[in-house]
mmCIF file of C-alpha atoms in Angstrom:
data_model
loop_
_atom_site.group_PDB
_atom_site.id
_atom_site.type_symbol
_atom_site.label_atom_id
_atom_site.label_comp_id
_atom_site.label_asym_id
_atom_site.label_seq_id
_atom_site.Cartn_x
_atom_site.Cartn_y
_atom_site.Cartn_z
ATOM 1 C CA PRO A 78 0.234 -0.146 -0.369
ATOM 2 C CA PRO A 79 1.150 3.448 -0.330
ATOM 3 C CA ASN A 80 2.955 5.030 2.577
ATOM 4 C CA ASP A 81 0.485 7.155 4.154
ATOM 5 C CA VAL A 82 -1.602 4.254 4.793
ATOM 6 C CA PRO A 83 -0.962 2.291 8.593
ATOM 7 C CA ALA A 84 -0.080 -1.846 8.452
ATOM 8 C CA PRO A 85 -3.360 -2.932 7.577
ATOM 9 C CA ARG A 86 -5.028 -5.623 9.767
ATOM 10 C CA TRP A 87 -7.635 -8.066 7.449
ATOM 11 C CA ILE A 88 -7.586 -5.901 4.600
ATOM 12 C CA MET A 89 -7.388 -8.143 2.064
ATOM 13 C CA ARG A 90 -4.327 -7.529 -0.833
ATOM 14 C CA THR A 91 -5.978 -7.646 -4.692
ATOM 15 C CA SER A 92 -4.199 -7.885 -7.726
ATOM 16 C CA THR A 93 -6.775 -5.781 -9.308
ATOM 17 C CA PRO A 94 -9.567 -3.957 -7.226
ATOM 18 C CA GLY A 95 -12.531 -5.317 -5.574
ATOM 19 C CA SER A 96 -10.826 -8.532 -6.774
ATOM 20 C CA PRO A 97 -9.556 -10.716 -3.874
ATOM 21 C CA SER A 98 -7.143 -12.742 -3.934
ATOM 22 C CA GLY A 99 -7.420 -14.505 -0.424
ATOM 23 C CA ARG A 100 -4.738 -13.058 1.085
ATOM 24 C CA SER A 101 -4.848 -10.769 4.070
ATOM 25 C CA ARG A 102 -2.579 -8.390 6.302
ATOM 26 C CA THR A 103 -3.636 -7.065 10.105
ATOM 27 C CA SER A 104 -4.550 -3.365 10.548
ATOM 28 C CA THR A 105 -6.991 -1.650 12.373
ATOM 29 C CA THR A 106 -10.282 -0.719 10.651
ATOM 30 C CA VAL A 107 -10.404 2.519 12.531
ATOM 31 C CA ASP A 108 -6.946 3.150 10.840
ATOM 32 C CA ALA A 109 -7.849 2.047 7.330
ATOM 33 C CA GLY A 110 -11.035 4.432 7.526
ATOM 34 C CA ARG A 111 -8.835 7.208 8.449
ATOM 35 C CA ALA A 112 -6.144 6.173 5.985
ATOM 36 C CA GLY A 113 -8.824 6.795 3.042
ATOM 37 C CA VAL A 114 -8.894 2.709 2.407
ATOM 38 C CA PRO A 115 -9.584 1.368 0.353
ATOM 39 C CA ALA A 116 -6.514 2.797 -1.650
ATOM 40 C CA PRO A 117 -5.078 1.725 -5.165
ATOM 41 C CA GLY A 118 -4.831 -2.360 -4.528
ATOM 42 C CA TRP A 119 -6.639 -2.918 -1.395
ATOM 43 C CA SER A 120 -10.403 -3.272 -0.377
ATOM 44 C CA ILE A 121 -12.726 -4.052 3.040
ATOM 45 C CA THR A 122 -15.025 -6.817 1.886
ATOM 46 C CA SER A 123 -15.924 -7.100 5.789
ATOM 47 C CA ILE A 124 -15.645 -5.898 9.402
ATOM 48 C CA GLY A 125 -15.635 -8.097 12.123
ATOM 49 C CA VAL A 126 -15.995 -7.187 15.640
ATOM 50 C CA ALA A 127 -15.060 -9.317 18.424
ATOM 51 C CA GLY A 128 -16.206 -8.627 21.345
ATOM 52 C CA THR A 129 -18.370 -5.078 22.018
ATOM 53 C CA PHE A 130 -20.075 -3.524 24.967
ATOM 54 C CA GLY A 131 -21.540 -1.381 22.443
ATOM 55 C CA ASP A 132 -25.842 -1.311 22.278
ATOM 56 C CA PRO A 133 -26.599 -3.172 19.065
ATOM 57 C CA ASP A 134 -28.724 -1.150 17.255
ATOM 58 C CA VAL A 135 -26.003 1.435 17.182
ATOM 59 C CA LEU A 136 -23.245 -1.058 15.397
ATOM 60 C CA ALA A 137 -26.626 -1.881 13.062
ATOM 61 C CA SER A 138 -27.791 1.122 11.938
ATOM 62 C CA VAL A 139 -24.309 1.886 10.600
ATOM 63 C CA ALA A 140 -23.786 -0.990 9.281
ATOM 64 C CA ALA A 141 -27.220 -0.885 7.401
ATOM 65 C CA GLU A 142 -25.875 2.195 5.635
ATOM 66 C CA ALA A 143 -21.829 0.843 4.903
ATOM 67 C CA SER A 144 -20.877 -0.770 2.145
ATOM 68 C CA MET A 145 -19.869 -4.050 3.327
ATOM 69 C CA ARG A 146 -21.153 -6.559 5.848
ATOM 70 C CA THR A 147 -20.459 -6.296 9.663
ATOM 71 C CA THR A 148 -20.375 -9.150 11.967
ATOM 72 C CA ALA A 149 -20.130 -8.922 15.831
ATOM 73 C CA TYR A 150 -20.074 -10.609 19.145
ATOM 74 C CA TYR A 151 -21.612 -9.163 21.806
ATOM 75 C CA HIS A 152 -20.937 -8.832 25.589
ATOM 76 C CA PRO A 153 -23.777 -10.620 27.518
ATOM 77 C CA MET A 154 -25.077 -7.823 28.636
ATOM 78 C CA TRP A 155 -27.185 -7.605 25.584
ATOM 79 C CA VAL A 156 -28.395 -11.032 25.623
ATOM 80 C CA ASP A 157 -31.595 -10.184 26.201
ATOM 81 C CA LYS A 158 -32.125 -7.473 23.438
ATOM 82 C CA LEU A 159 -29.879 -9.398 21.227
ATOM 83 C CA ALA A 160 -32.912 -12.128 20.934
ATOM 84 C CA SER A 161 -34.665 -9.844 18.124
ATOM 85 C CA ALA A 162 -31.101 -9.091 16.209
ATOM 86 C CA PRO A 163 -30.841 -10.644 13.096
ATOM 87 C CA ARG A 164 -27.824 -13.489 12.967
ATOM 88 C CA ASP A 165 -27.833 -13.581 9.540
ATOM 89 C CA GLY A 166 -28.822 -10.300 7.911
ATOM 90 C CA GLU A 167 -27.498 -9.324 5.045
ATOM 91 C CA ARG A 168 -25.122 -6.539 6.113
ATOM 92 C CA PHE A 169 -25.149 -7.094 10.048
ATOM 93 C CA ARG A 170 -25.011 -10.153 11.711
ATOM 94 C CA VAL A 171 -24.614 -10.875 15.333
ATOM 95 C CA ARG A 172 -22.349 -13.976 15.716
ATOM 96 C CA GLY A 173 -22.759 -14.706 18.965
ATOM 97 C CA LEU A 174 -21.252 -13.696 22.619
ATOM 98 C CA LYS A 175 -17.771 -12.839 23.957
ATOM 99 C CA LEU A 176 -16.678 -13.994 27.466
ATOM 100 C CA TRP A 177 -13.816 -12.765 29.271
ATOM 101 C CA TYR A 178 -12.140 -15.605 31.294
ATOM 102 C CA ASP A 179 -9.291 -13.838 32.537
ATOM 103 C CA GLY A 180 -7.832 -10.468 31.762
ATOM 104 C CA SER A 181 -4.370 -9.085 30.047
ATOM 105 C CA PRO A 182 -0.820 -10.285 30.356
ATOM 106 C CA TYR A 183 -0.513 -5.818 31.031
ATOM 107 C CA THR A 184 -2.489 -6.325 34.252
ATOM 108 C CA GLY A 185 -1.445 -9.474 35.890
ATOM 109 C CA THR A 186 -4.534 -10.832 35.148
ATOM 110 C CA MET A 187 -3.875 -12.964 32.600
ATOM 111 C CA LEU A 188 -4.049 -16.758 34.179
ATOM 112 C CA LEU A 189 -1.195 -18.673 34.032
ATOM 113 C CA ASP A 190 0.228 -21.443 35.447
ATOM 114 C CA GLU A 191 3.246 -20.304 36.711
ATOM 115 C CA PRO A 192 3.799 -16.630 38.136
ATOM 116 C CA TYR A 193 5.241 -13.975 36.379
ATOM 117 C CA LEU A 194 8.299 -13.322 35.727
ATOM 118 C CA GLU A 195 9.867 -11.207 38.899
ATOM 119 C CA SER A 196 11.465 -8.151 36.259
ATOM 120 C CA ASP A 197 11.858 -4.648 36.543
ATOM 121 C CA LEU A 198 9.196 -4.861 33.945
ATOM 122 C CA CYS A 199 6.476 -6.233 35.298
ATOM 123 C CA CYS A 200 7.339 -5.827 39.298
ATOM 124 C CA CYS A 201 8.268 -1.725 38.747
ATOM 125 C CA THR A 202 6.334 -1.093 35.473
ATOM 126 C CA LEU A 203 3.513 -3.181 35.337
ATOM 127 C CA GLY A 204 3.222 -3.235 39.307
ATOM 128 C CA ILE A 205 2.681 -7.164 39.169
ATOM 129 C CA PRO A 206 3.248 -8.615 42.196
ATOM 130 C CA PRO A 207 5.684 -11.594 42.624
ATOM 131 C CA GLY A 208 4.453 -14.392 42.645
ATOM 132 C CA SER A 209 0.753 -13.427 40.935
ATOM 133 C CA ILE A 210 -0.679 -16.248 38.448
ATOM 134 C CA GLY A 211 -3.473 -13.657 37.673
ATOM 135 C CA GLY A 212 -7.074 -14.908 37.733
ATOM 136 C CA ALA A 213 -10.255 -15.644 36.457
ATOM 137 C CA ASN A 214 -13.262 -13.711 36.120
ATOM 138 C CA PHE A 215 -15.734 -16.700 36.522
ATOM 139 C CA GLY A 216 -15.928 -19.216 39.119
ATOM 140 C CA PRO A 217 -16.098 -22.885 37.107
ATOM 141 C CA ASP A 218 -19.579 -23.642 37.981
ATOM 142 C CA GLU A 219 -20.740 -20.447 37.395
ATOM 143 C CA MET A 220 -18.904 -19.788 33.610
ATOM 144 C CA ARG A 221 -20.436 -23.972 33.348
ATOM 145 C CA GLY A 222 -23.887 -22.635 34.004
ATOM 146 C CA THR A 223 -23.263 -19.662 31.798
ATOM 147 C CA LEU A 224 -22.085 -21.785 28.440
ATOM 148 C CA GLY A 225 -25.033 -24.122 29.258
ATOM 149 C CA GLY A 226 -27.612 -21.548 29.197
ATOM 150 C CA LEU A 227 -25.966 -20.154 26.015
ATOM 151 C CA LEU A 228 -25.682 -23.319 24.305
ATOM 152 C CA ASP A 229 -29.447 -23.927 24.922
ATOM 153 C CA ASP A 230 -30.107 -20.398 24.142
ATOM 154 C CA GLY A 231 -28.155 -21.621 20.755
ATOM 155 C CA TRP A 232 -25.792 -18.655 20.773
ATOM 156 C CA GLN A 233 -22.115 -19.061 19.712
ATOM 157 C CA VAL A 234 -19.317 -18.455 22.166
ATOM 158 C CA MET A 235 -16.318 -16.492 21.997
ATOM 159 C CA ALA A 236 -14.231 -16.575 24.877
ATOM 160 C CA HIS A 237 -11.194 -14.215 25.697
ATOM 161 C CA ALA A 238 -8.504 -16.885 27.437
ATOM 162 C CA GLN A 239 -4.894 -15.699 26.822
ATOM 163 C CA GLY A 240 -2.749 -17.342 29.883
ATOM 164 C CA ASP A 241 -1.728 -21.233 29.496
ATOM 165 C CA ARG A 242 -4.362 -22.510 32.281
ATOM 166 C CA ALA A 243 -7.371 -19.715 31.372
ATOM 167 C CA CYS A 244 -6.906 -21.751 27.988
ATOM 168 C CA ARG A 245 -6.731 -25.143 29.191
ATOM 169 C CA GLU A 246 -10.143 -24.424 31.689
ATOM 170 C CA MET A 247 -11.782 -22.943 29.119
ATOM 171 C CA LEU A 248 -11.001 -25.729 27.016
ATOM 172 C CA ASP A 249 -12.199 -28.098 29.904
ATOM 173 C CA LEU A 250 -15.208 -26.629 29.966
ATOM 174 C CA TYR A 251 -16.544 -26.480 26.909
ATOM 175 C CA ALA A 252 -15.399 -30.488 26.889
ATOM 176 C CA THR A 253 -17.949 -30.322 30.063
ATOM 177 C CA VAL A 254 -20.623 -28.475 28.848
ATOM 178 C CA LEU A 255 -21.080 -29.929 24.724
ATOM 179 C CA GLY A 256 -20.302 -33.571 26.288
ATOM 180 C CA GLU A 257 -23.647 -33.058 28.614
ATOM 181 C CA ARG A 258 -25.631 -32.427 25.103
ATOM 182 C CA ALA A 259 -26.100 -33.068 22.009
ATOM 183 C CA VAL A 260 -25.146 -30.493 19.454
ATOM 184 C CA ASP A 261 -23.643 -30.747 15.638
ATOM 185 C CA ASP A 262 -23.116 -27.211 15.119
ATOM 186 C CA HIS A 263 -22.097 -24.990 18.093
ATOM 187 C CA ARG A 264 -18.730 -23.303 16.675
ATOM 188 C CA TRP A 265 -17.393 -21.741 19.848
ATOM 189 C CA ARG A 266 -14.074 -20.735 19.945
ATOM 190 C CA LEU A 267 -11.300 -18.915 21.625
#
């Protein structure tokens, strides 16, 4: 792309404008939009929102005006309002709900098997206490109940899990809940 276009994130590279080649690169949609993308040789074919707290009506109205498909995963606080949202609309699709099982490595809340390193970065810059392994945002019983309810209601689930322990625990929770029910097409992901 031209030098004034930021490094793209999920912007499809094309040999001819409007003809996707199947190759993608990474950039933020906001930066791409500010830079005037699509630039020659680039096109944006869809926007994916992987976890939002925003009002579904707002994103749906923006998507209705856009020239591309918008797919979103929402925070569970919107589950009642999302019951009537289009799951397979032409321009706006609600694919499911996103749960945040653990936090971030930069706040010391990513759930790990082994403690964070005791380094100047962790202790002094980030303020992570020595011996910290982070933590889960939900207890296993609460998460199991939440996942079971979402599965029973037909929701896809996307879970934020960054630490090694968080990933393992979420996969174990997925296996338990899915093993208790006969569901062919759940499309759950981490």
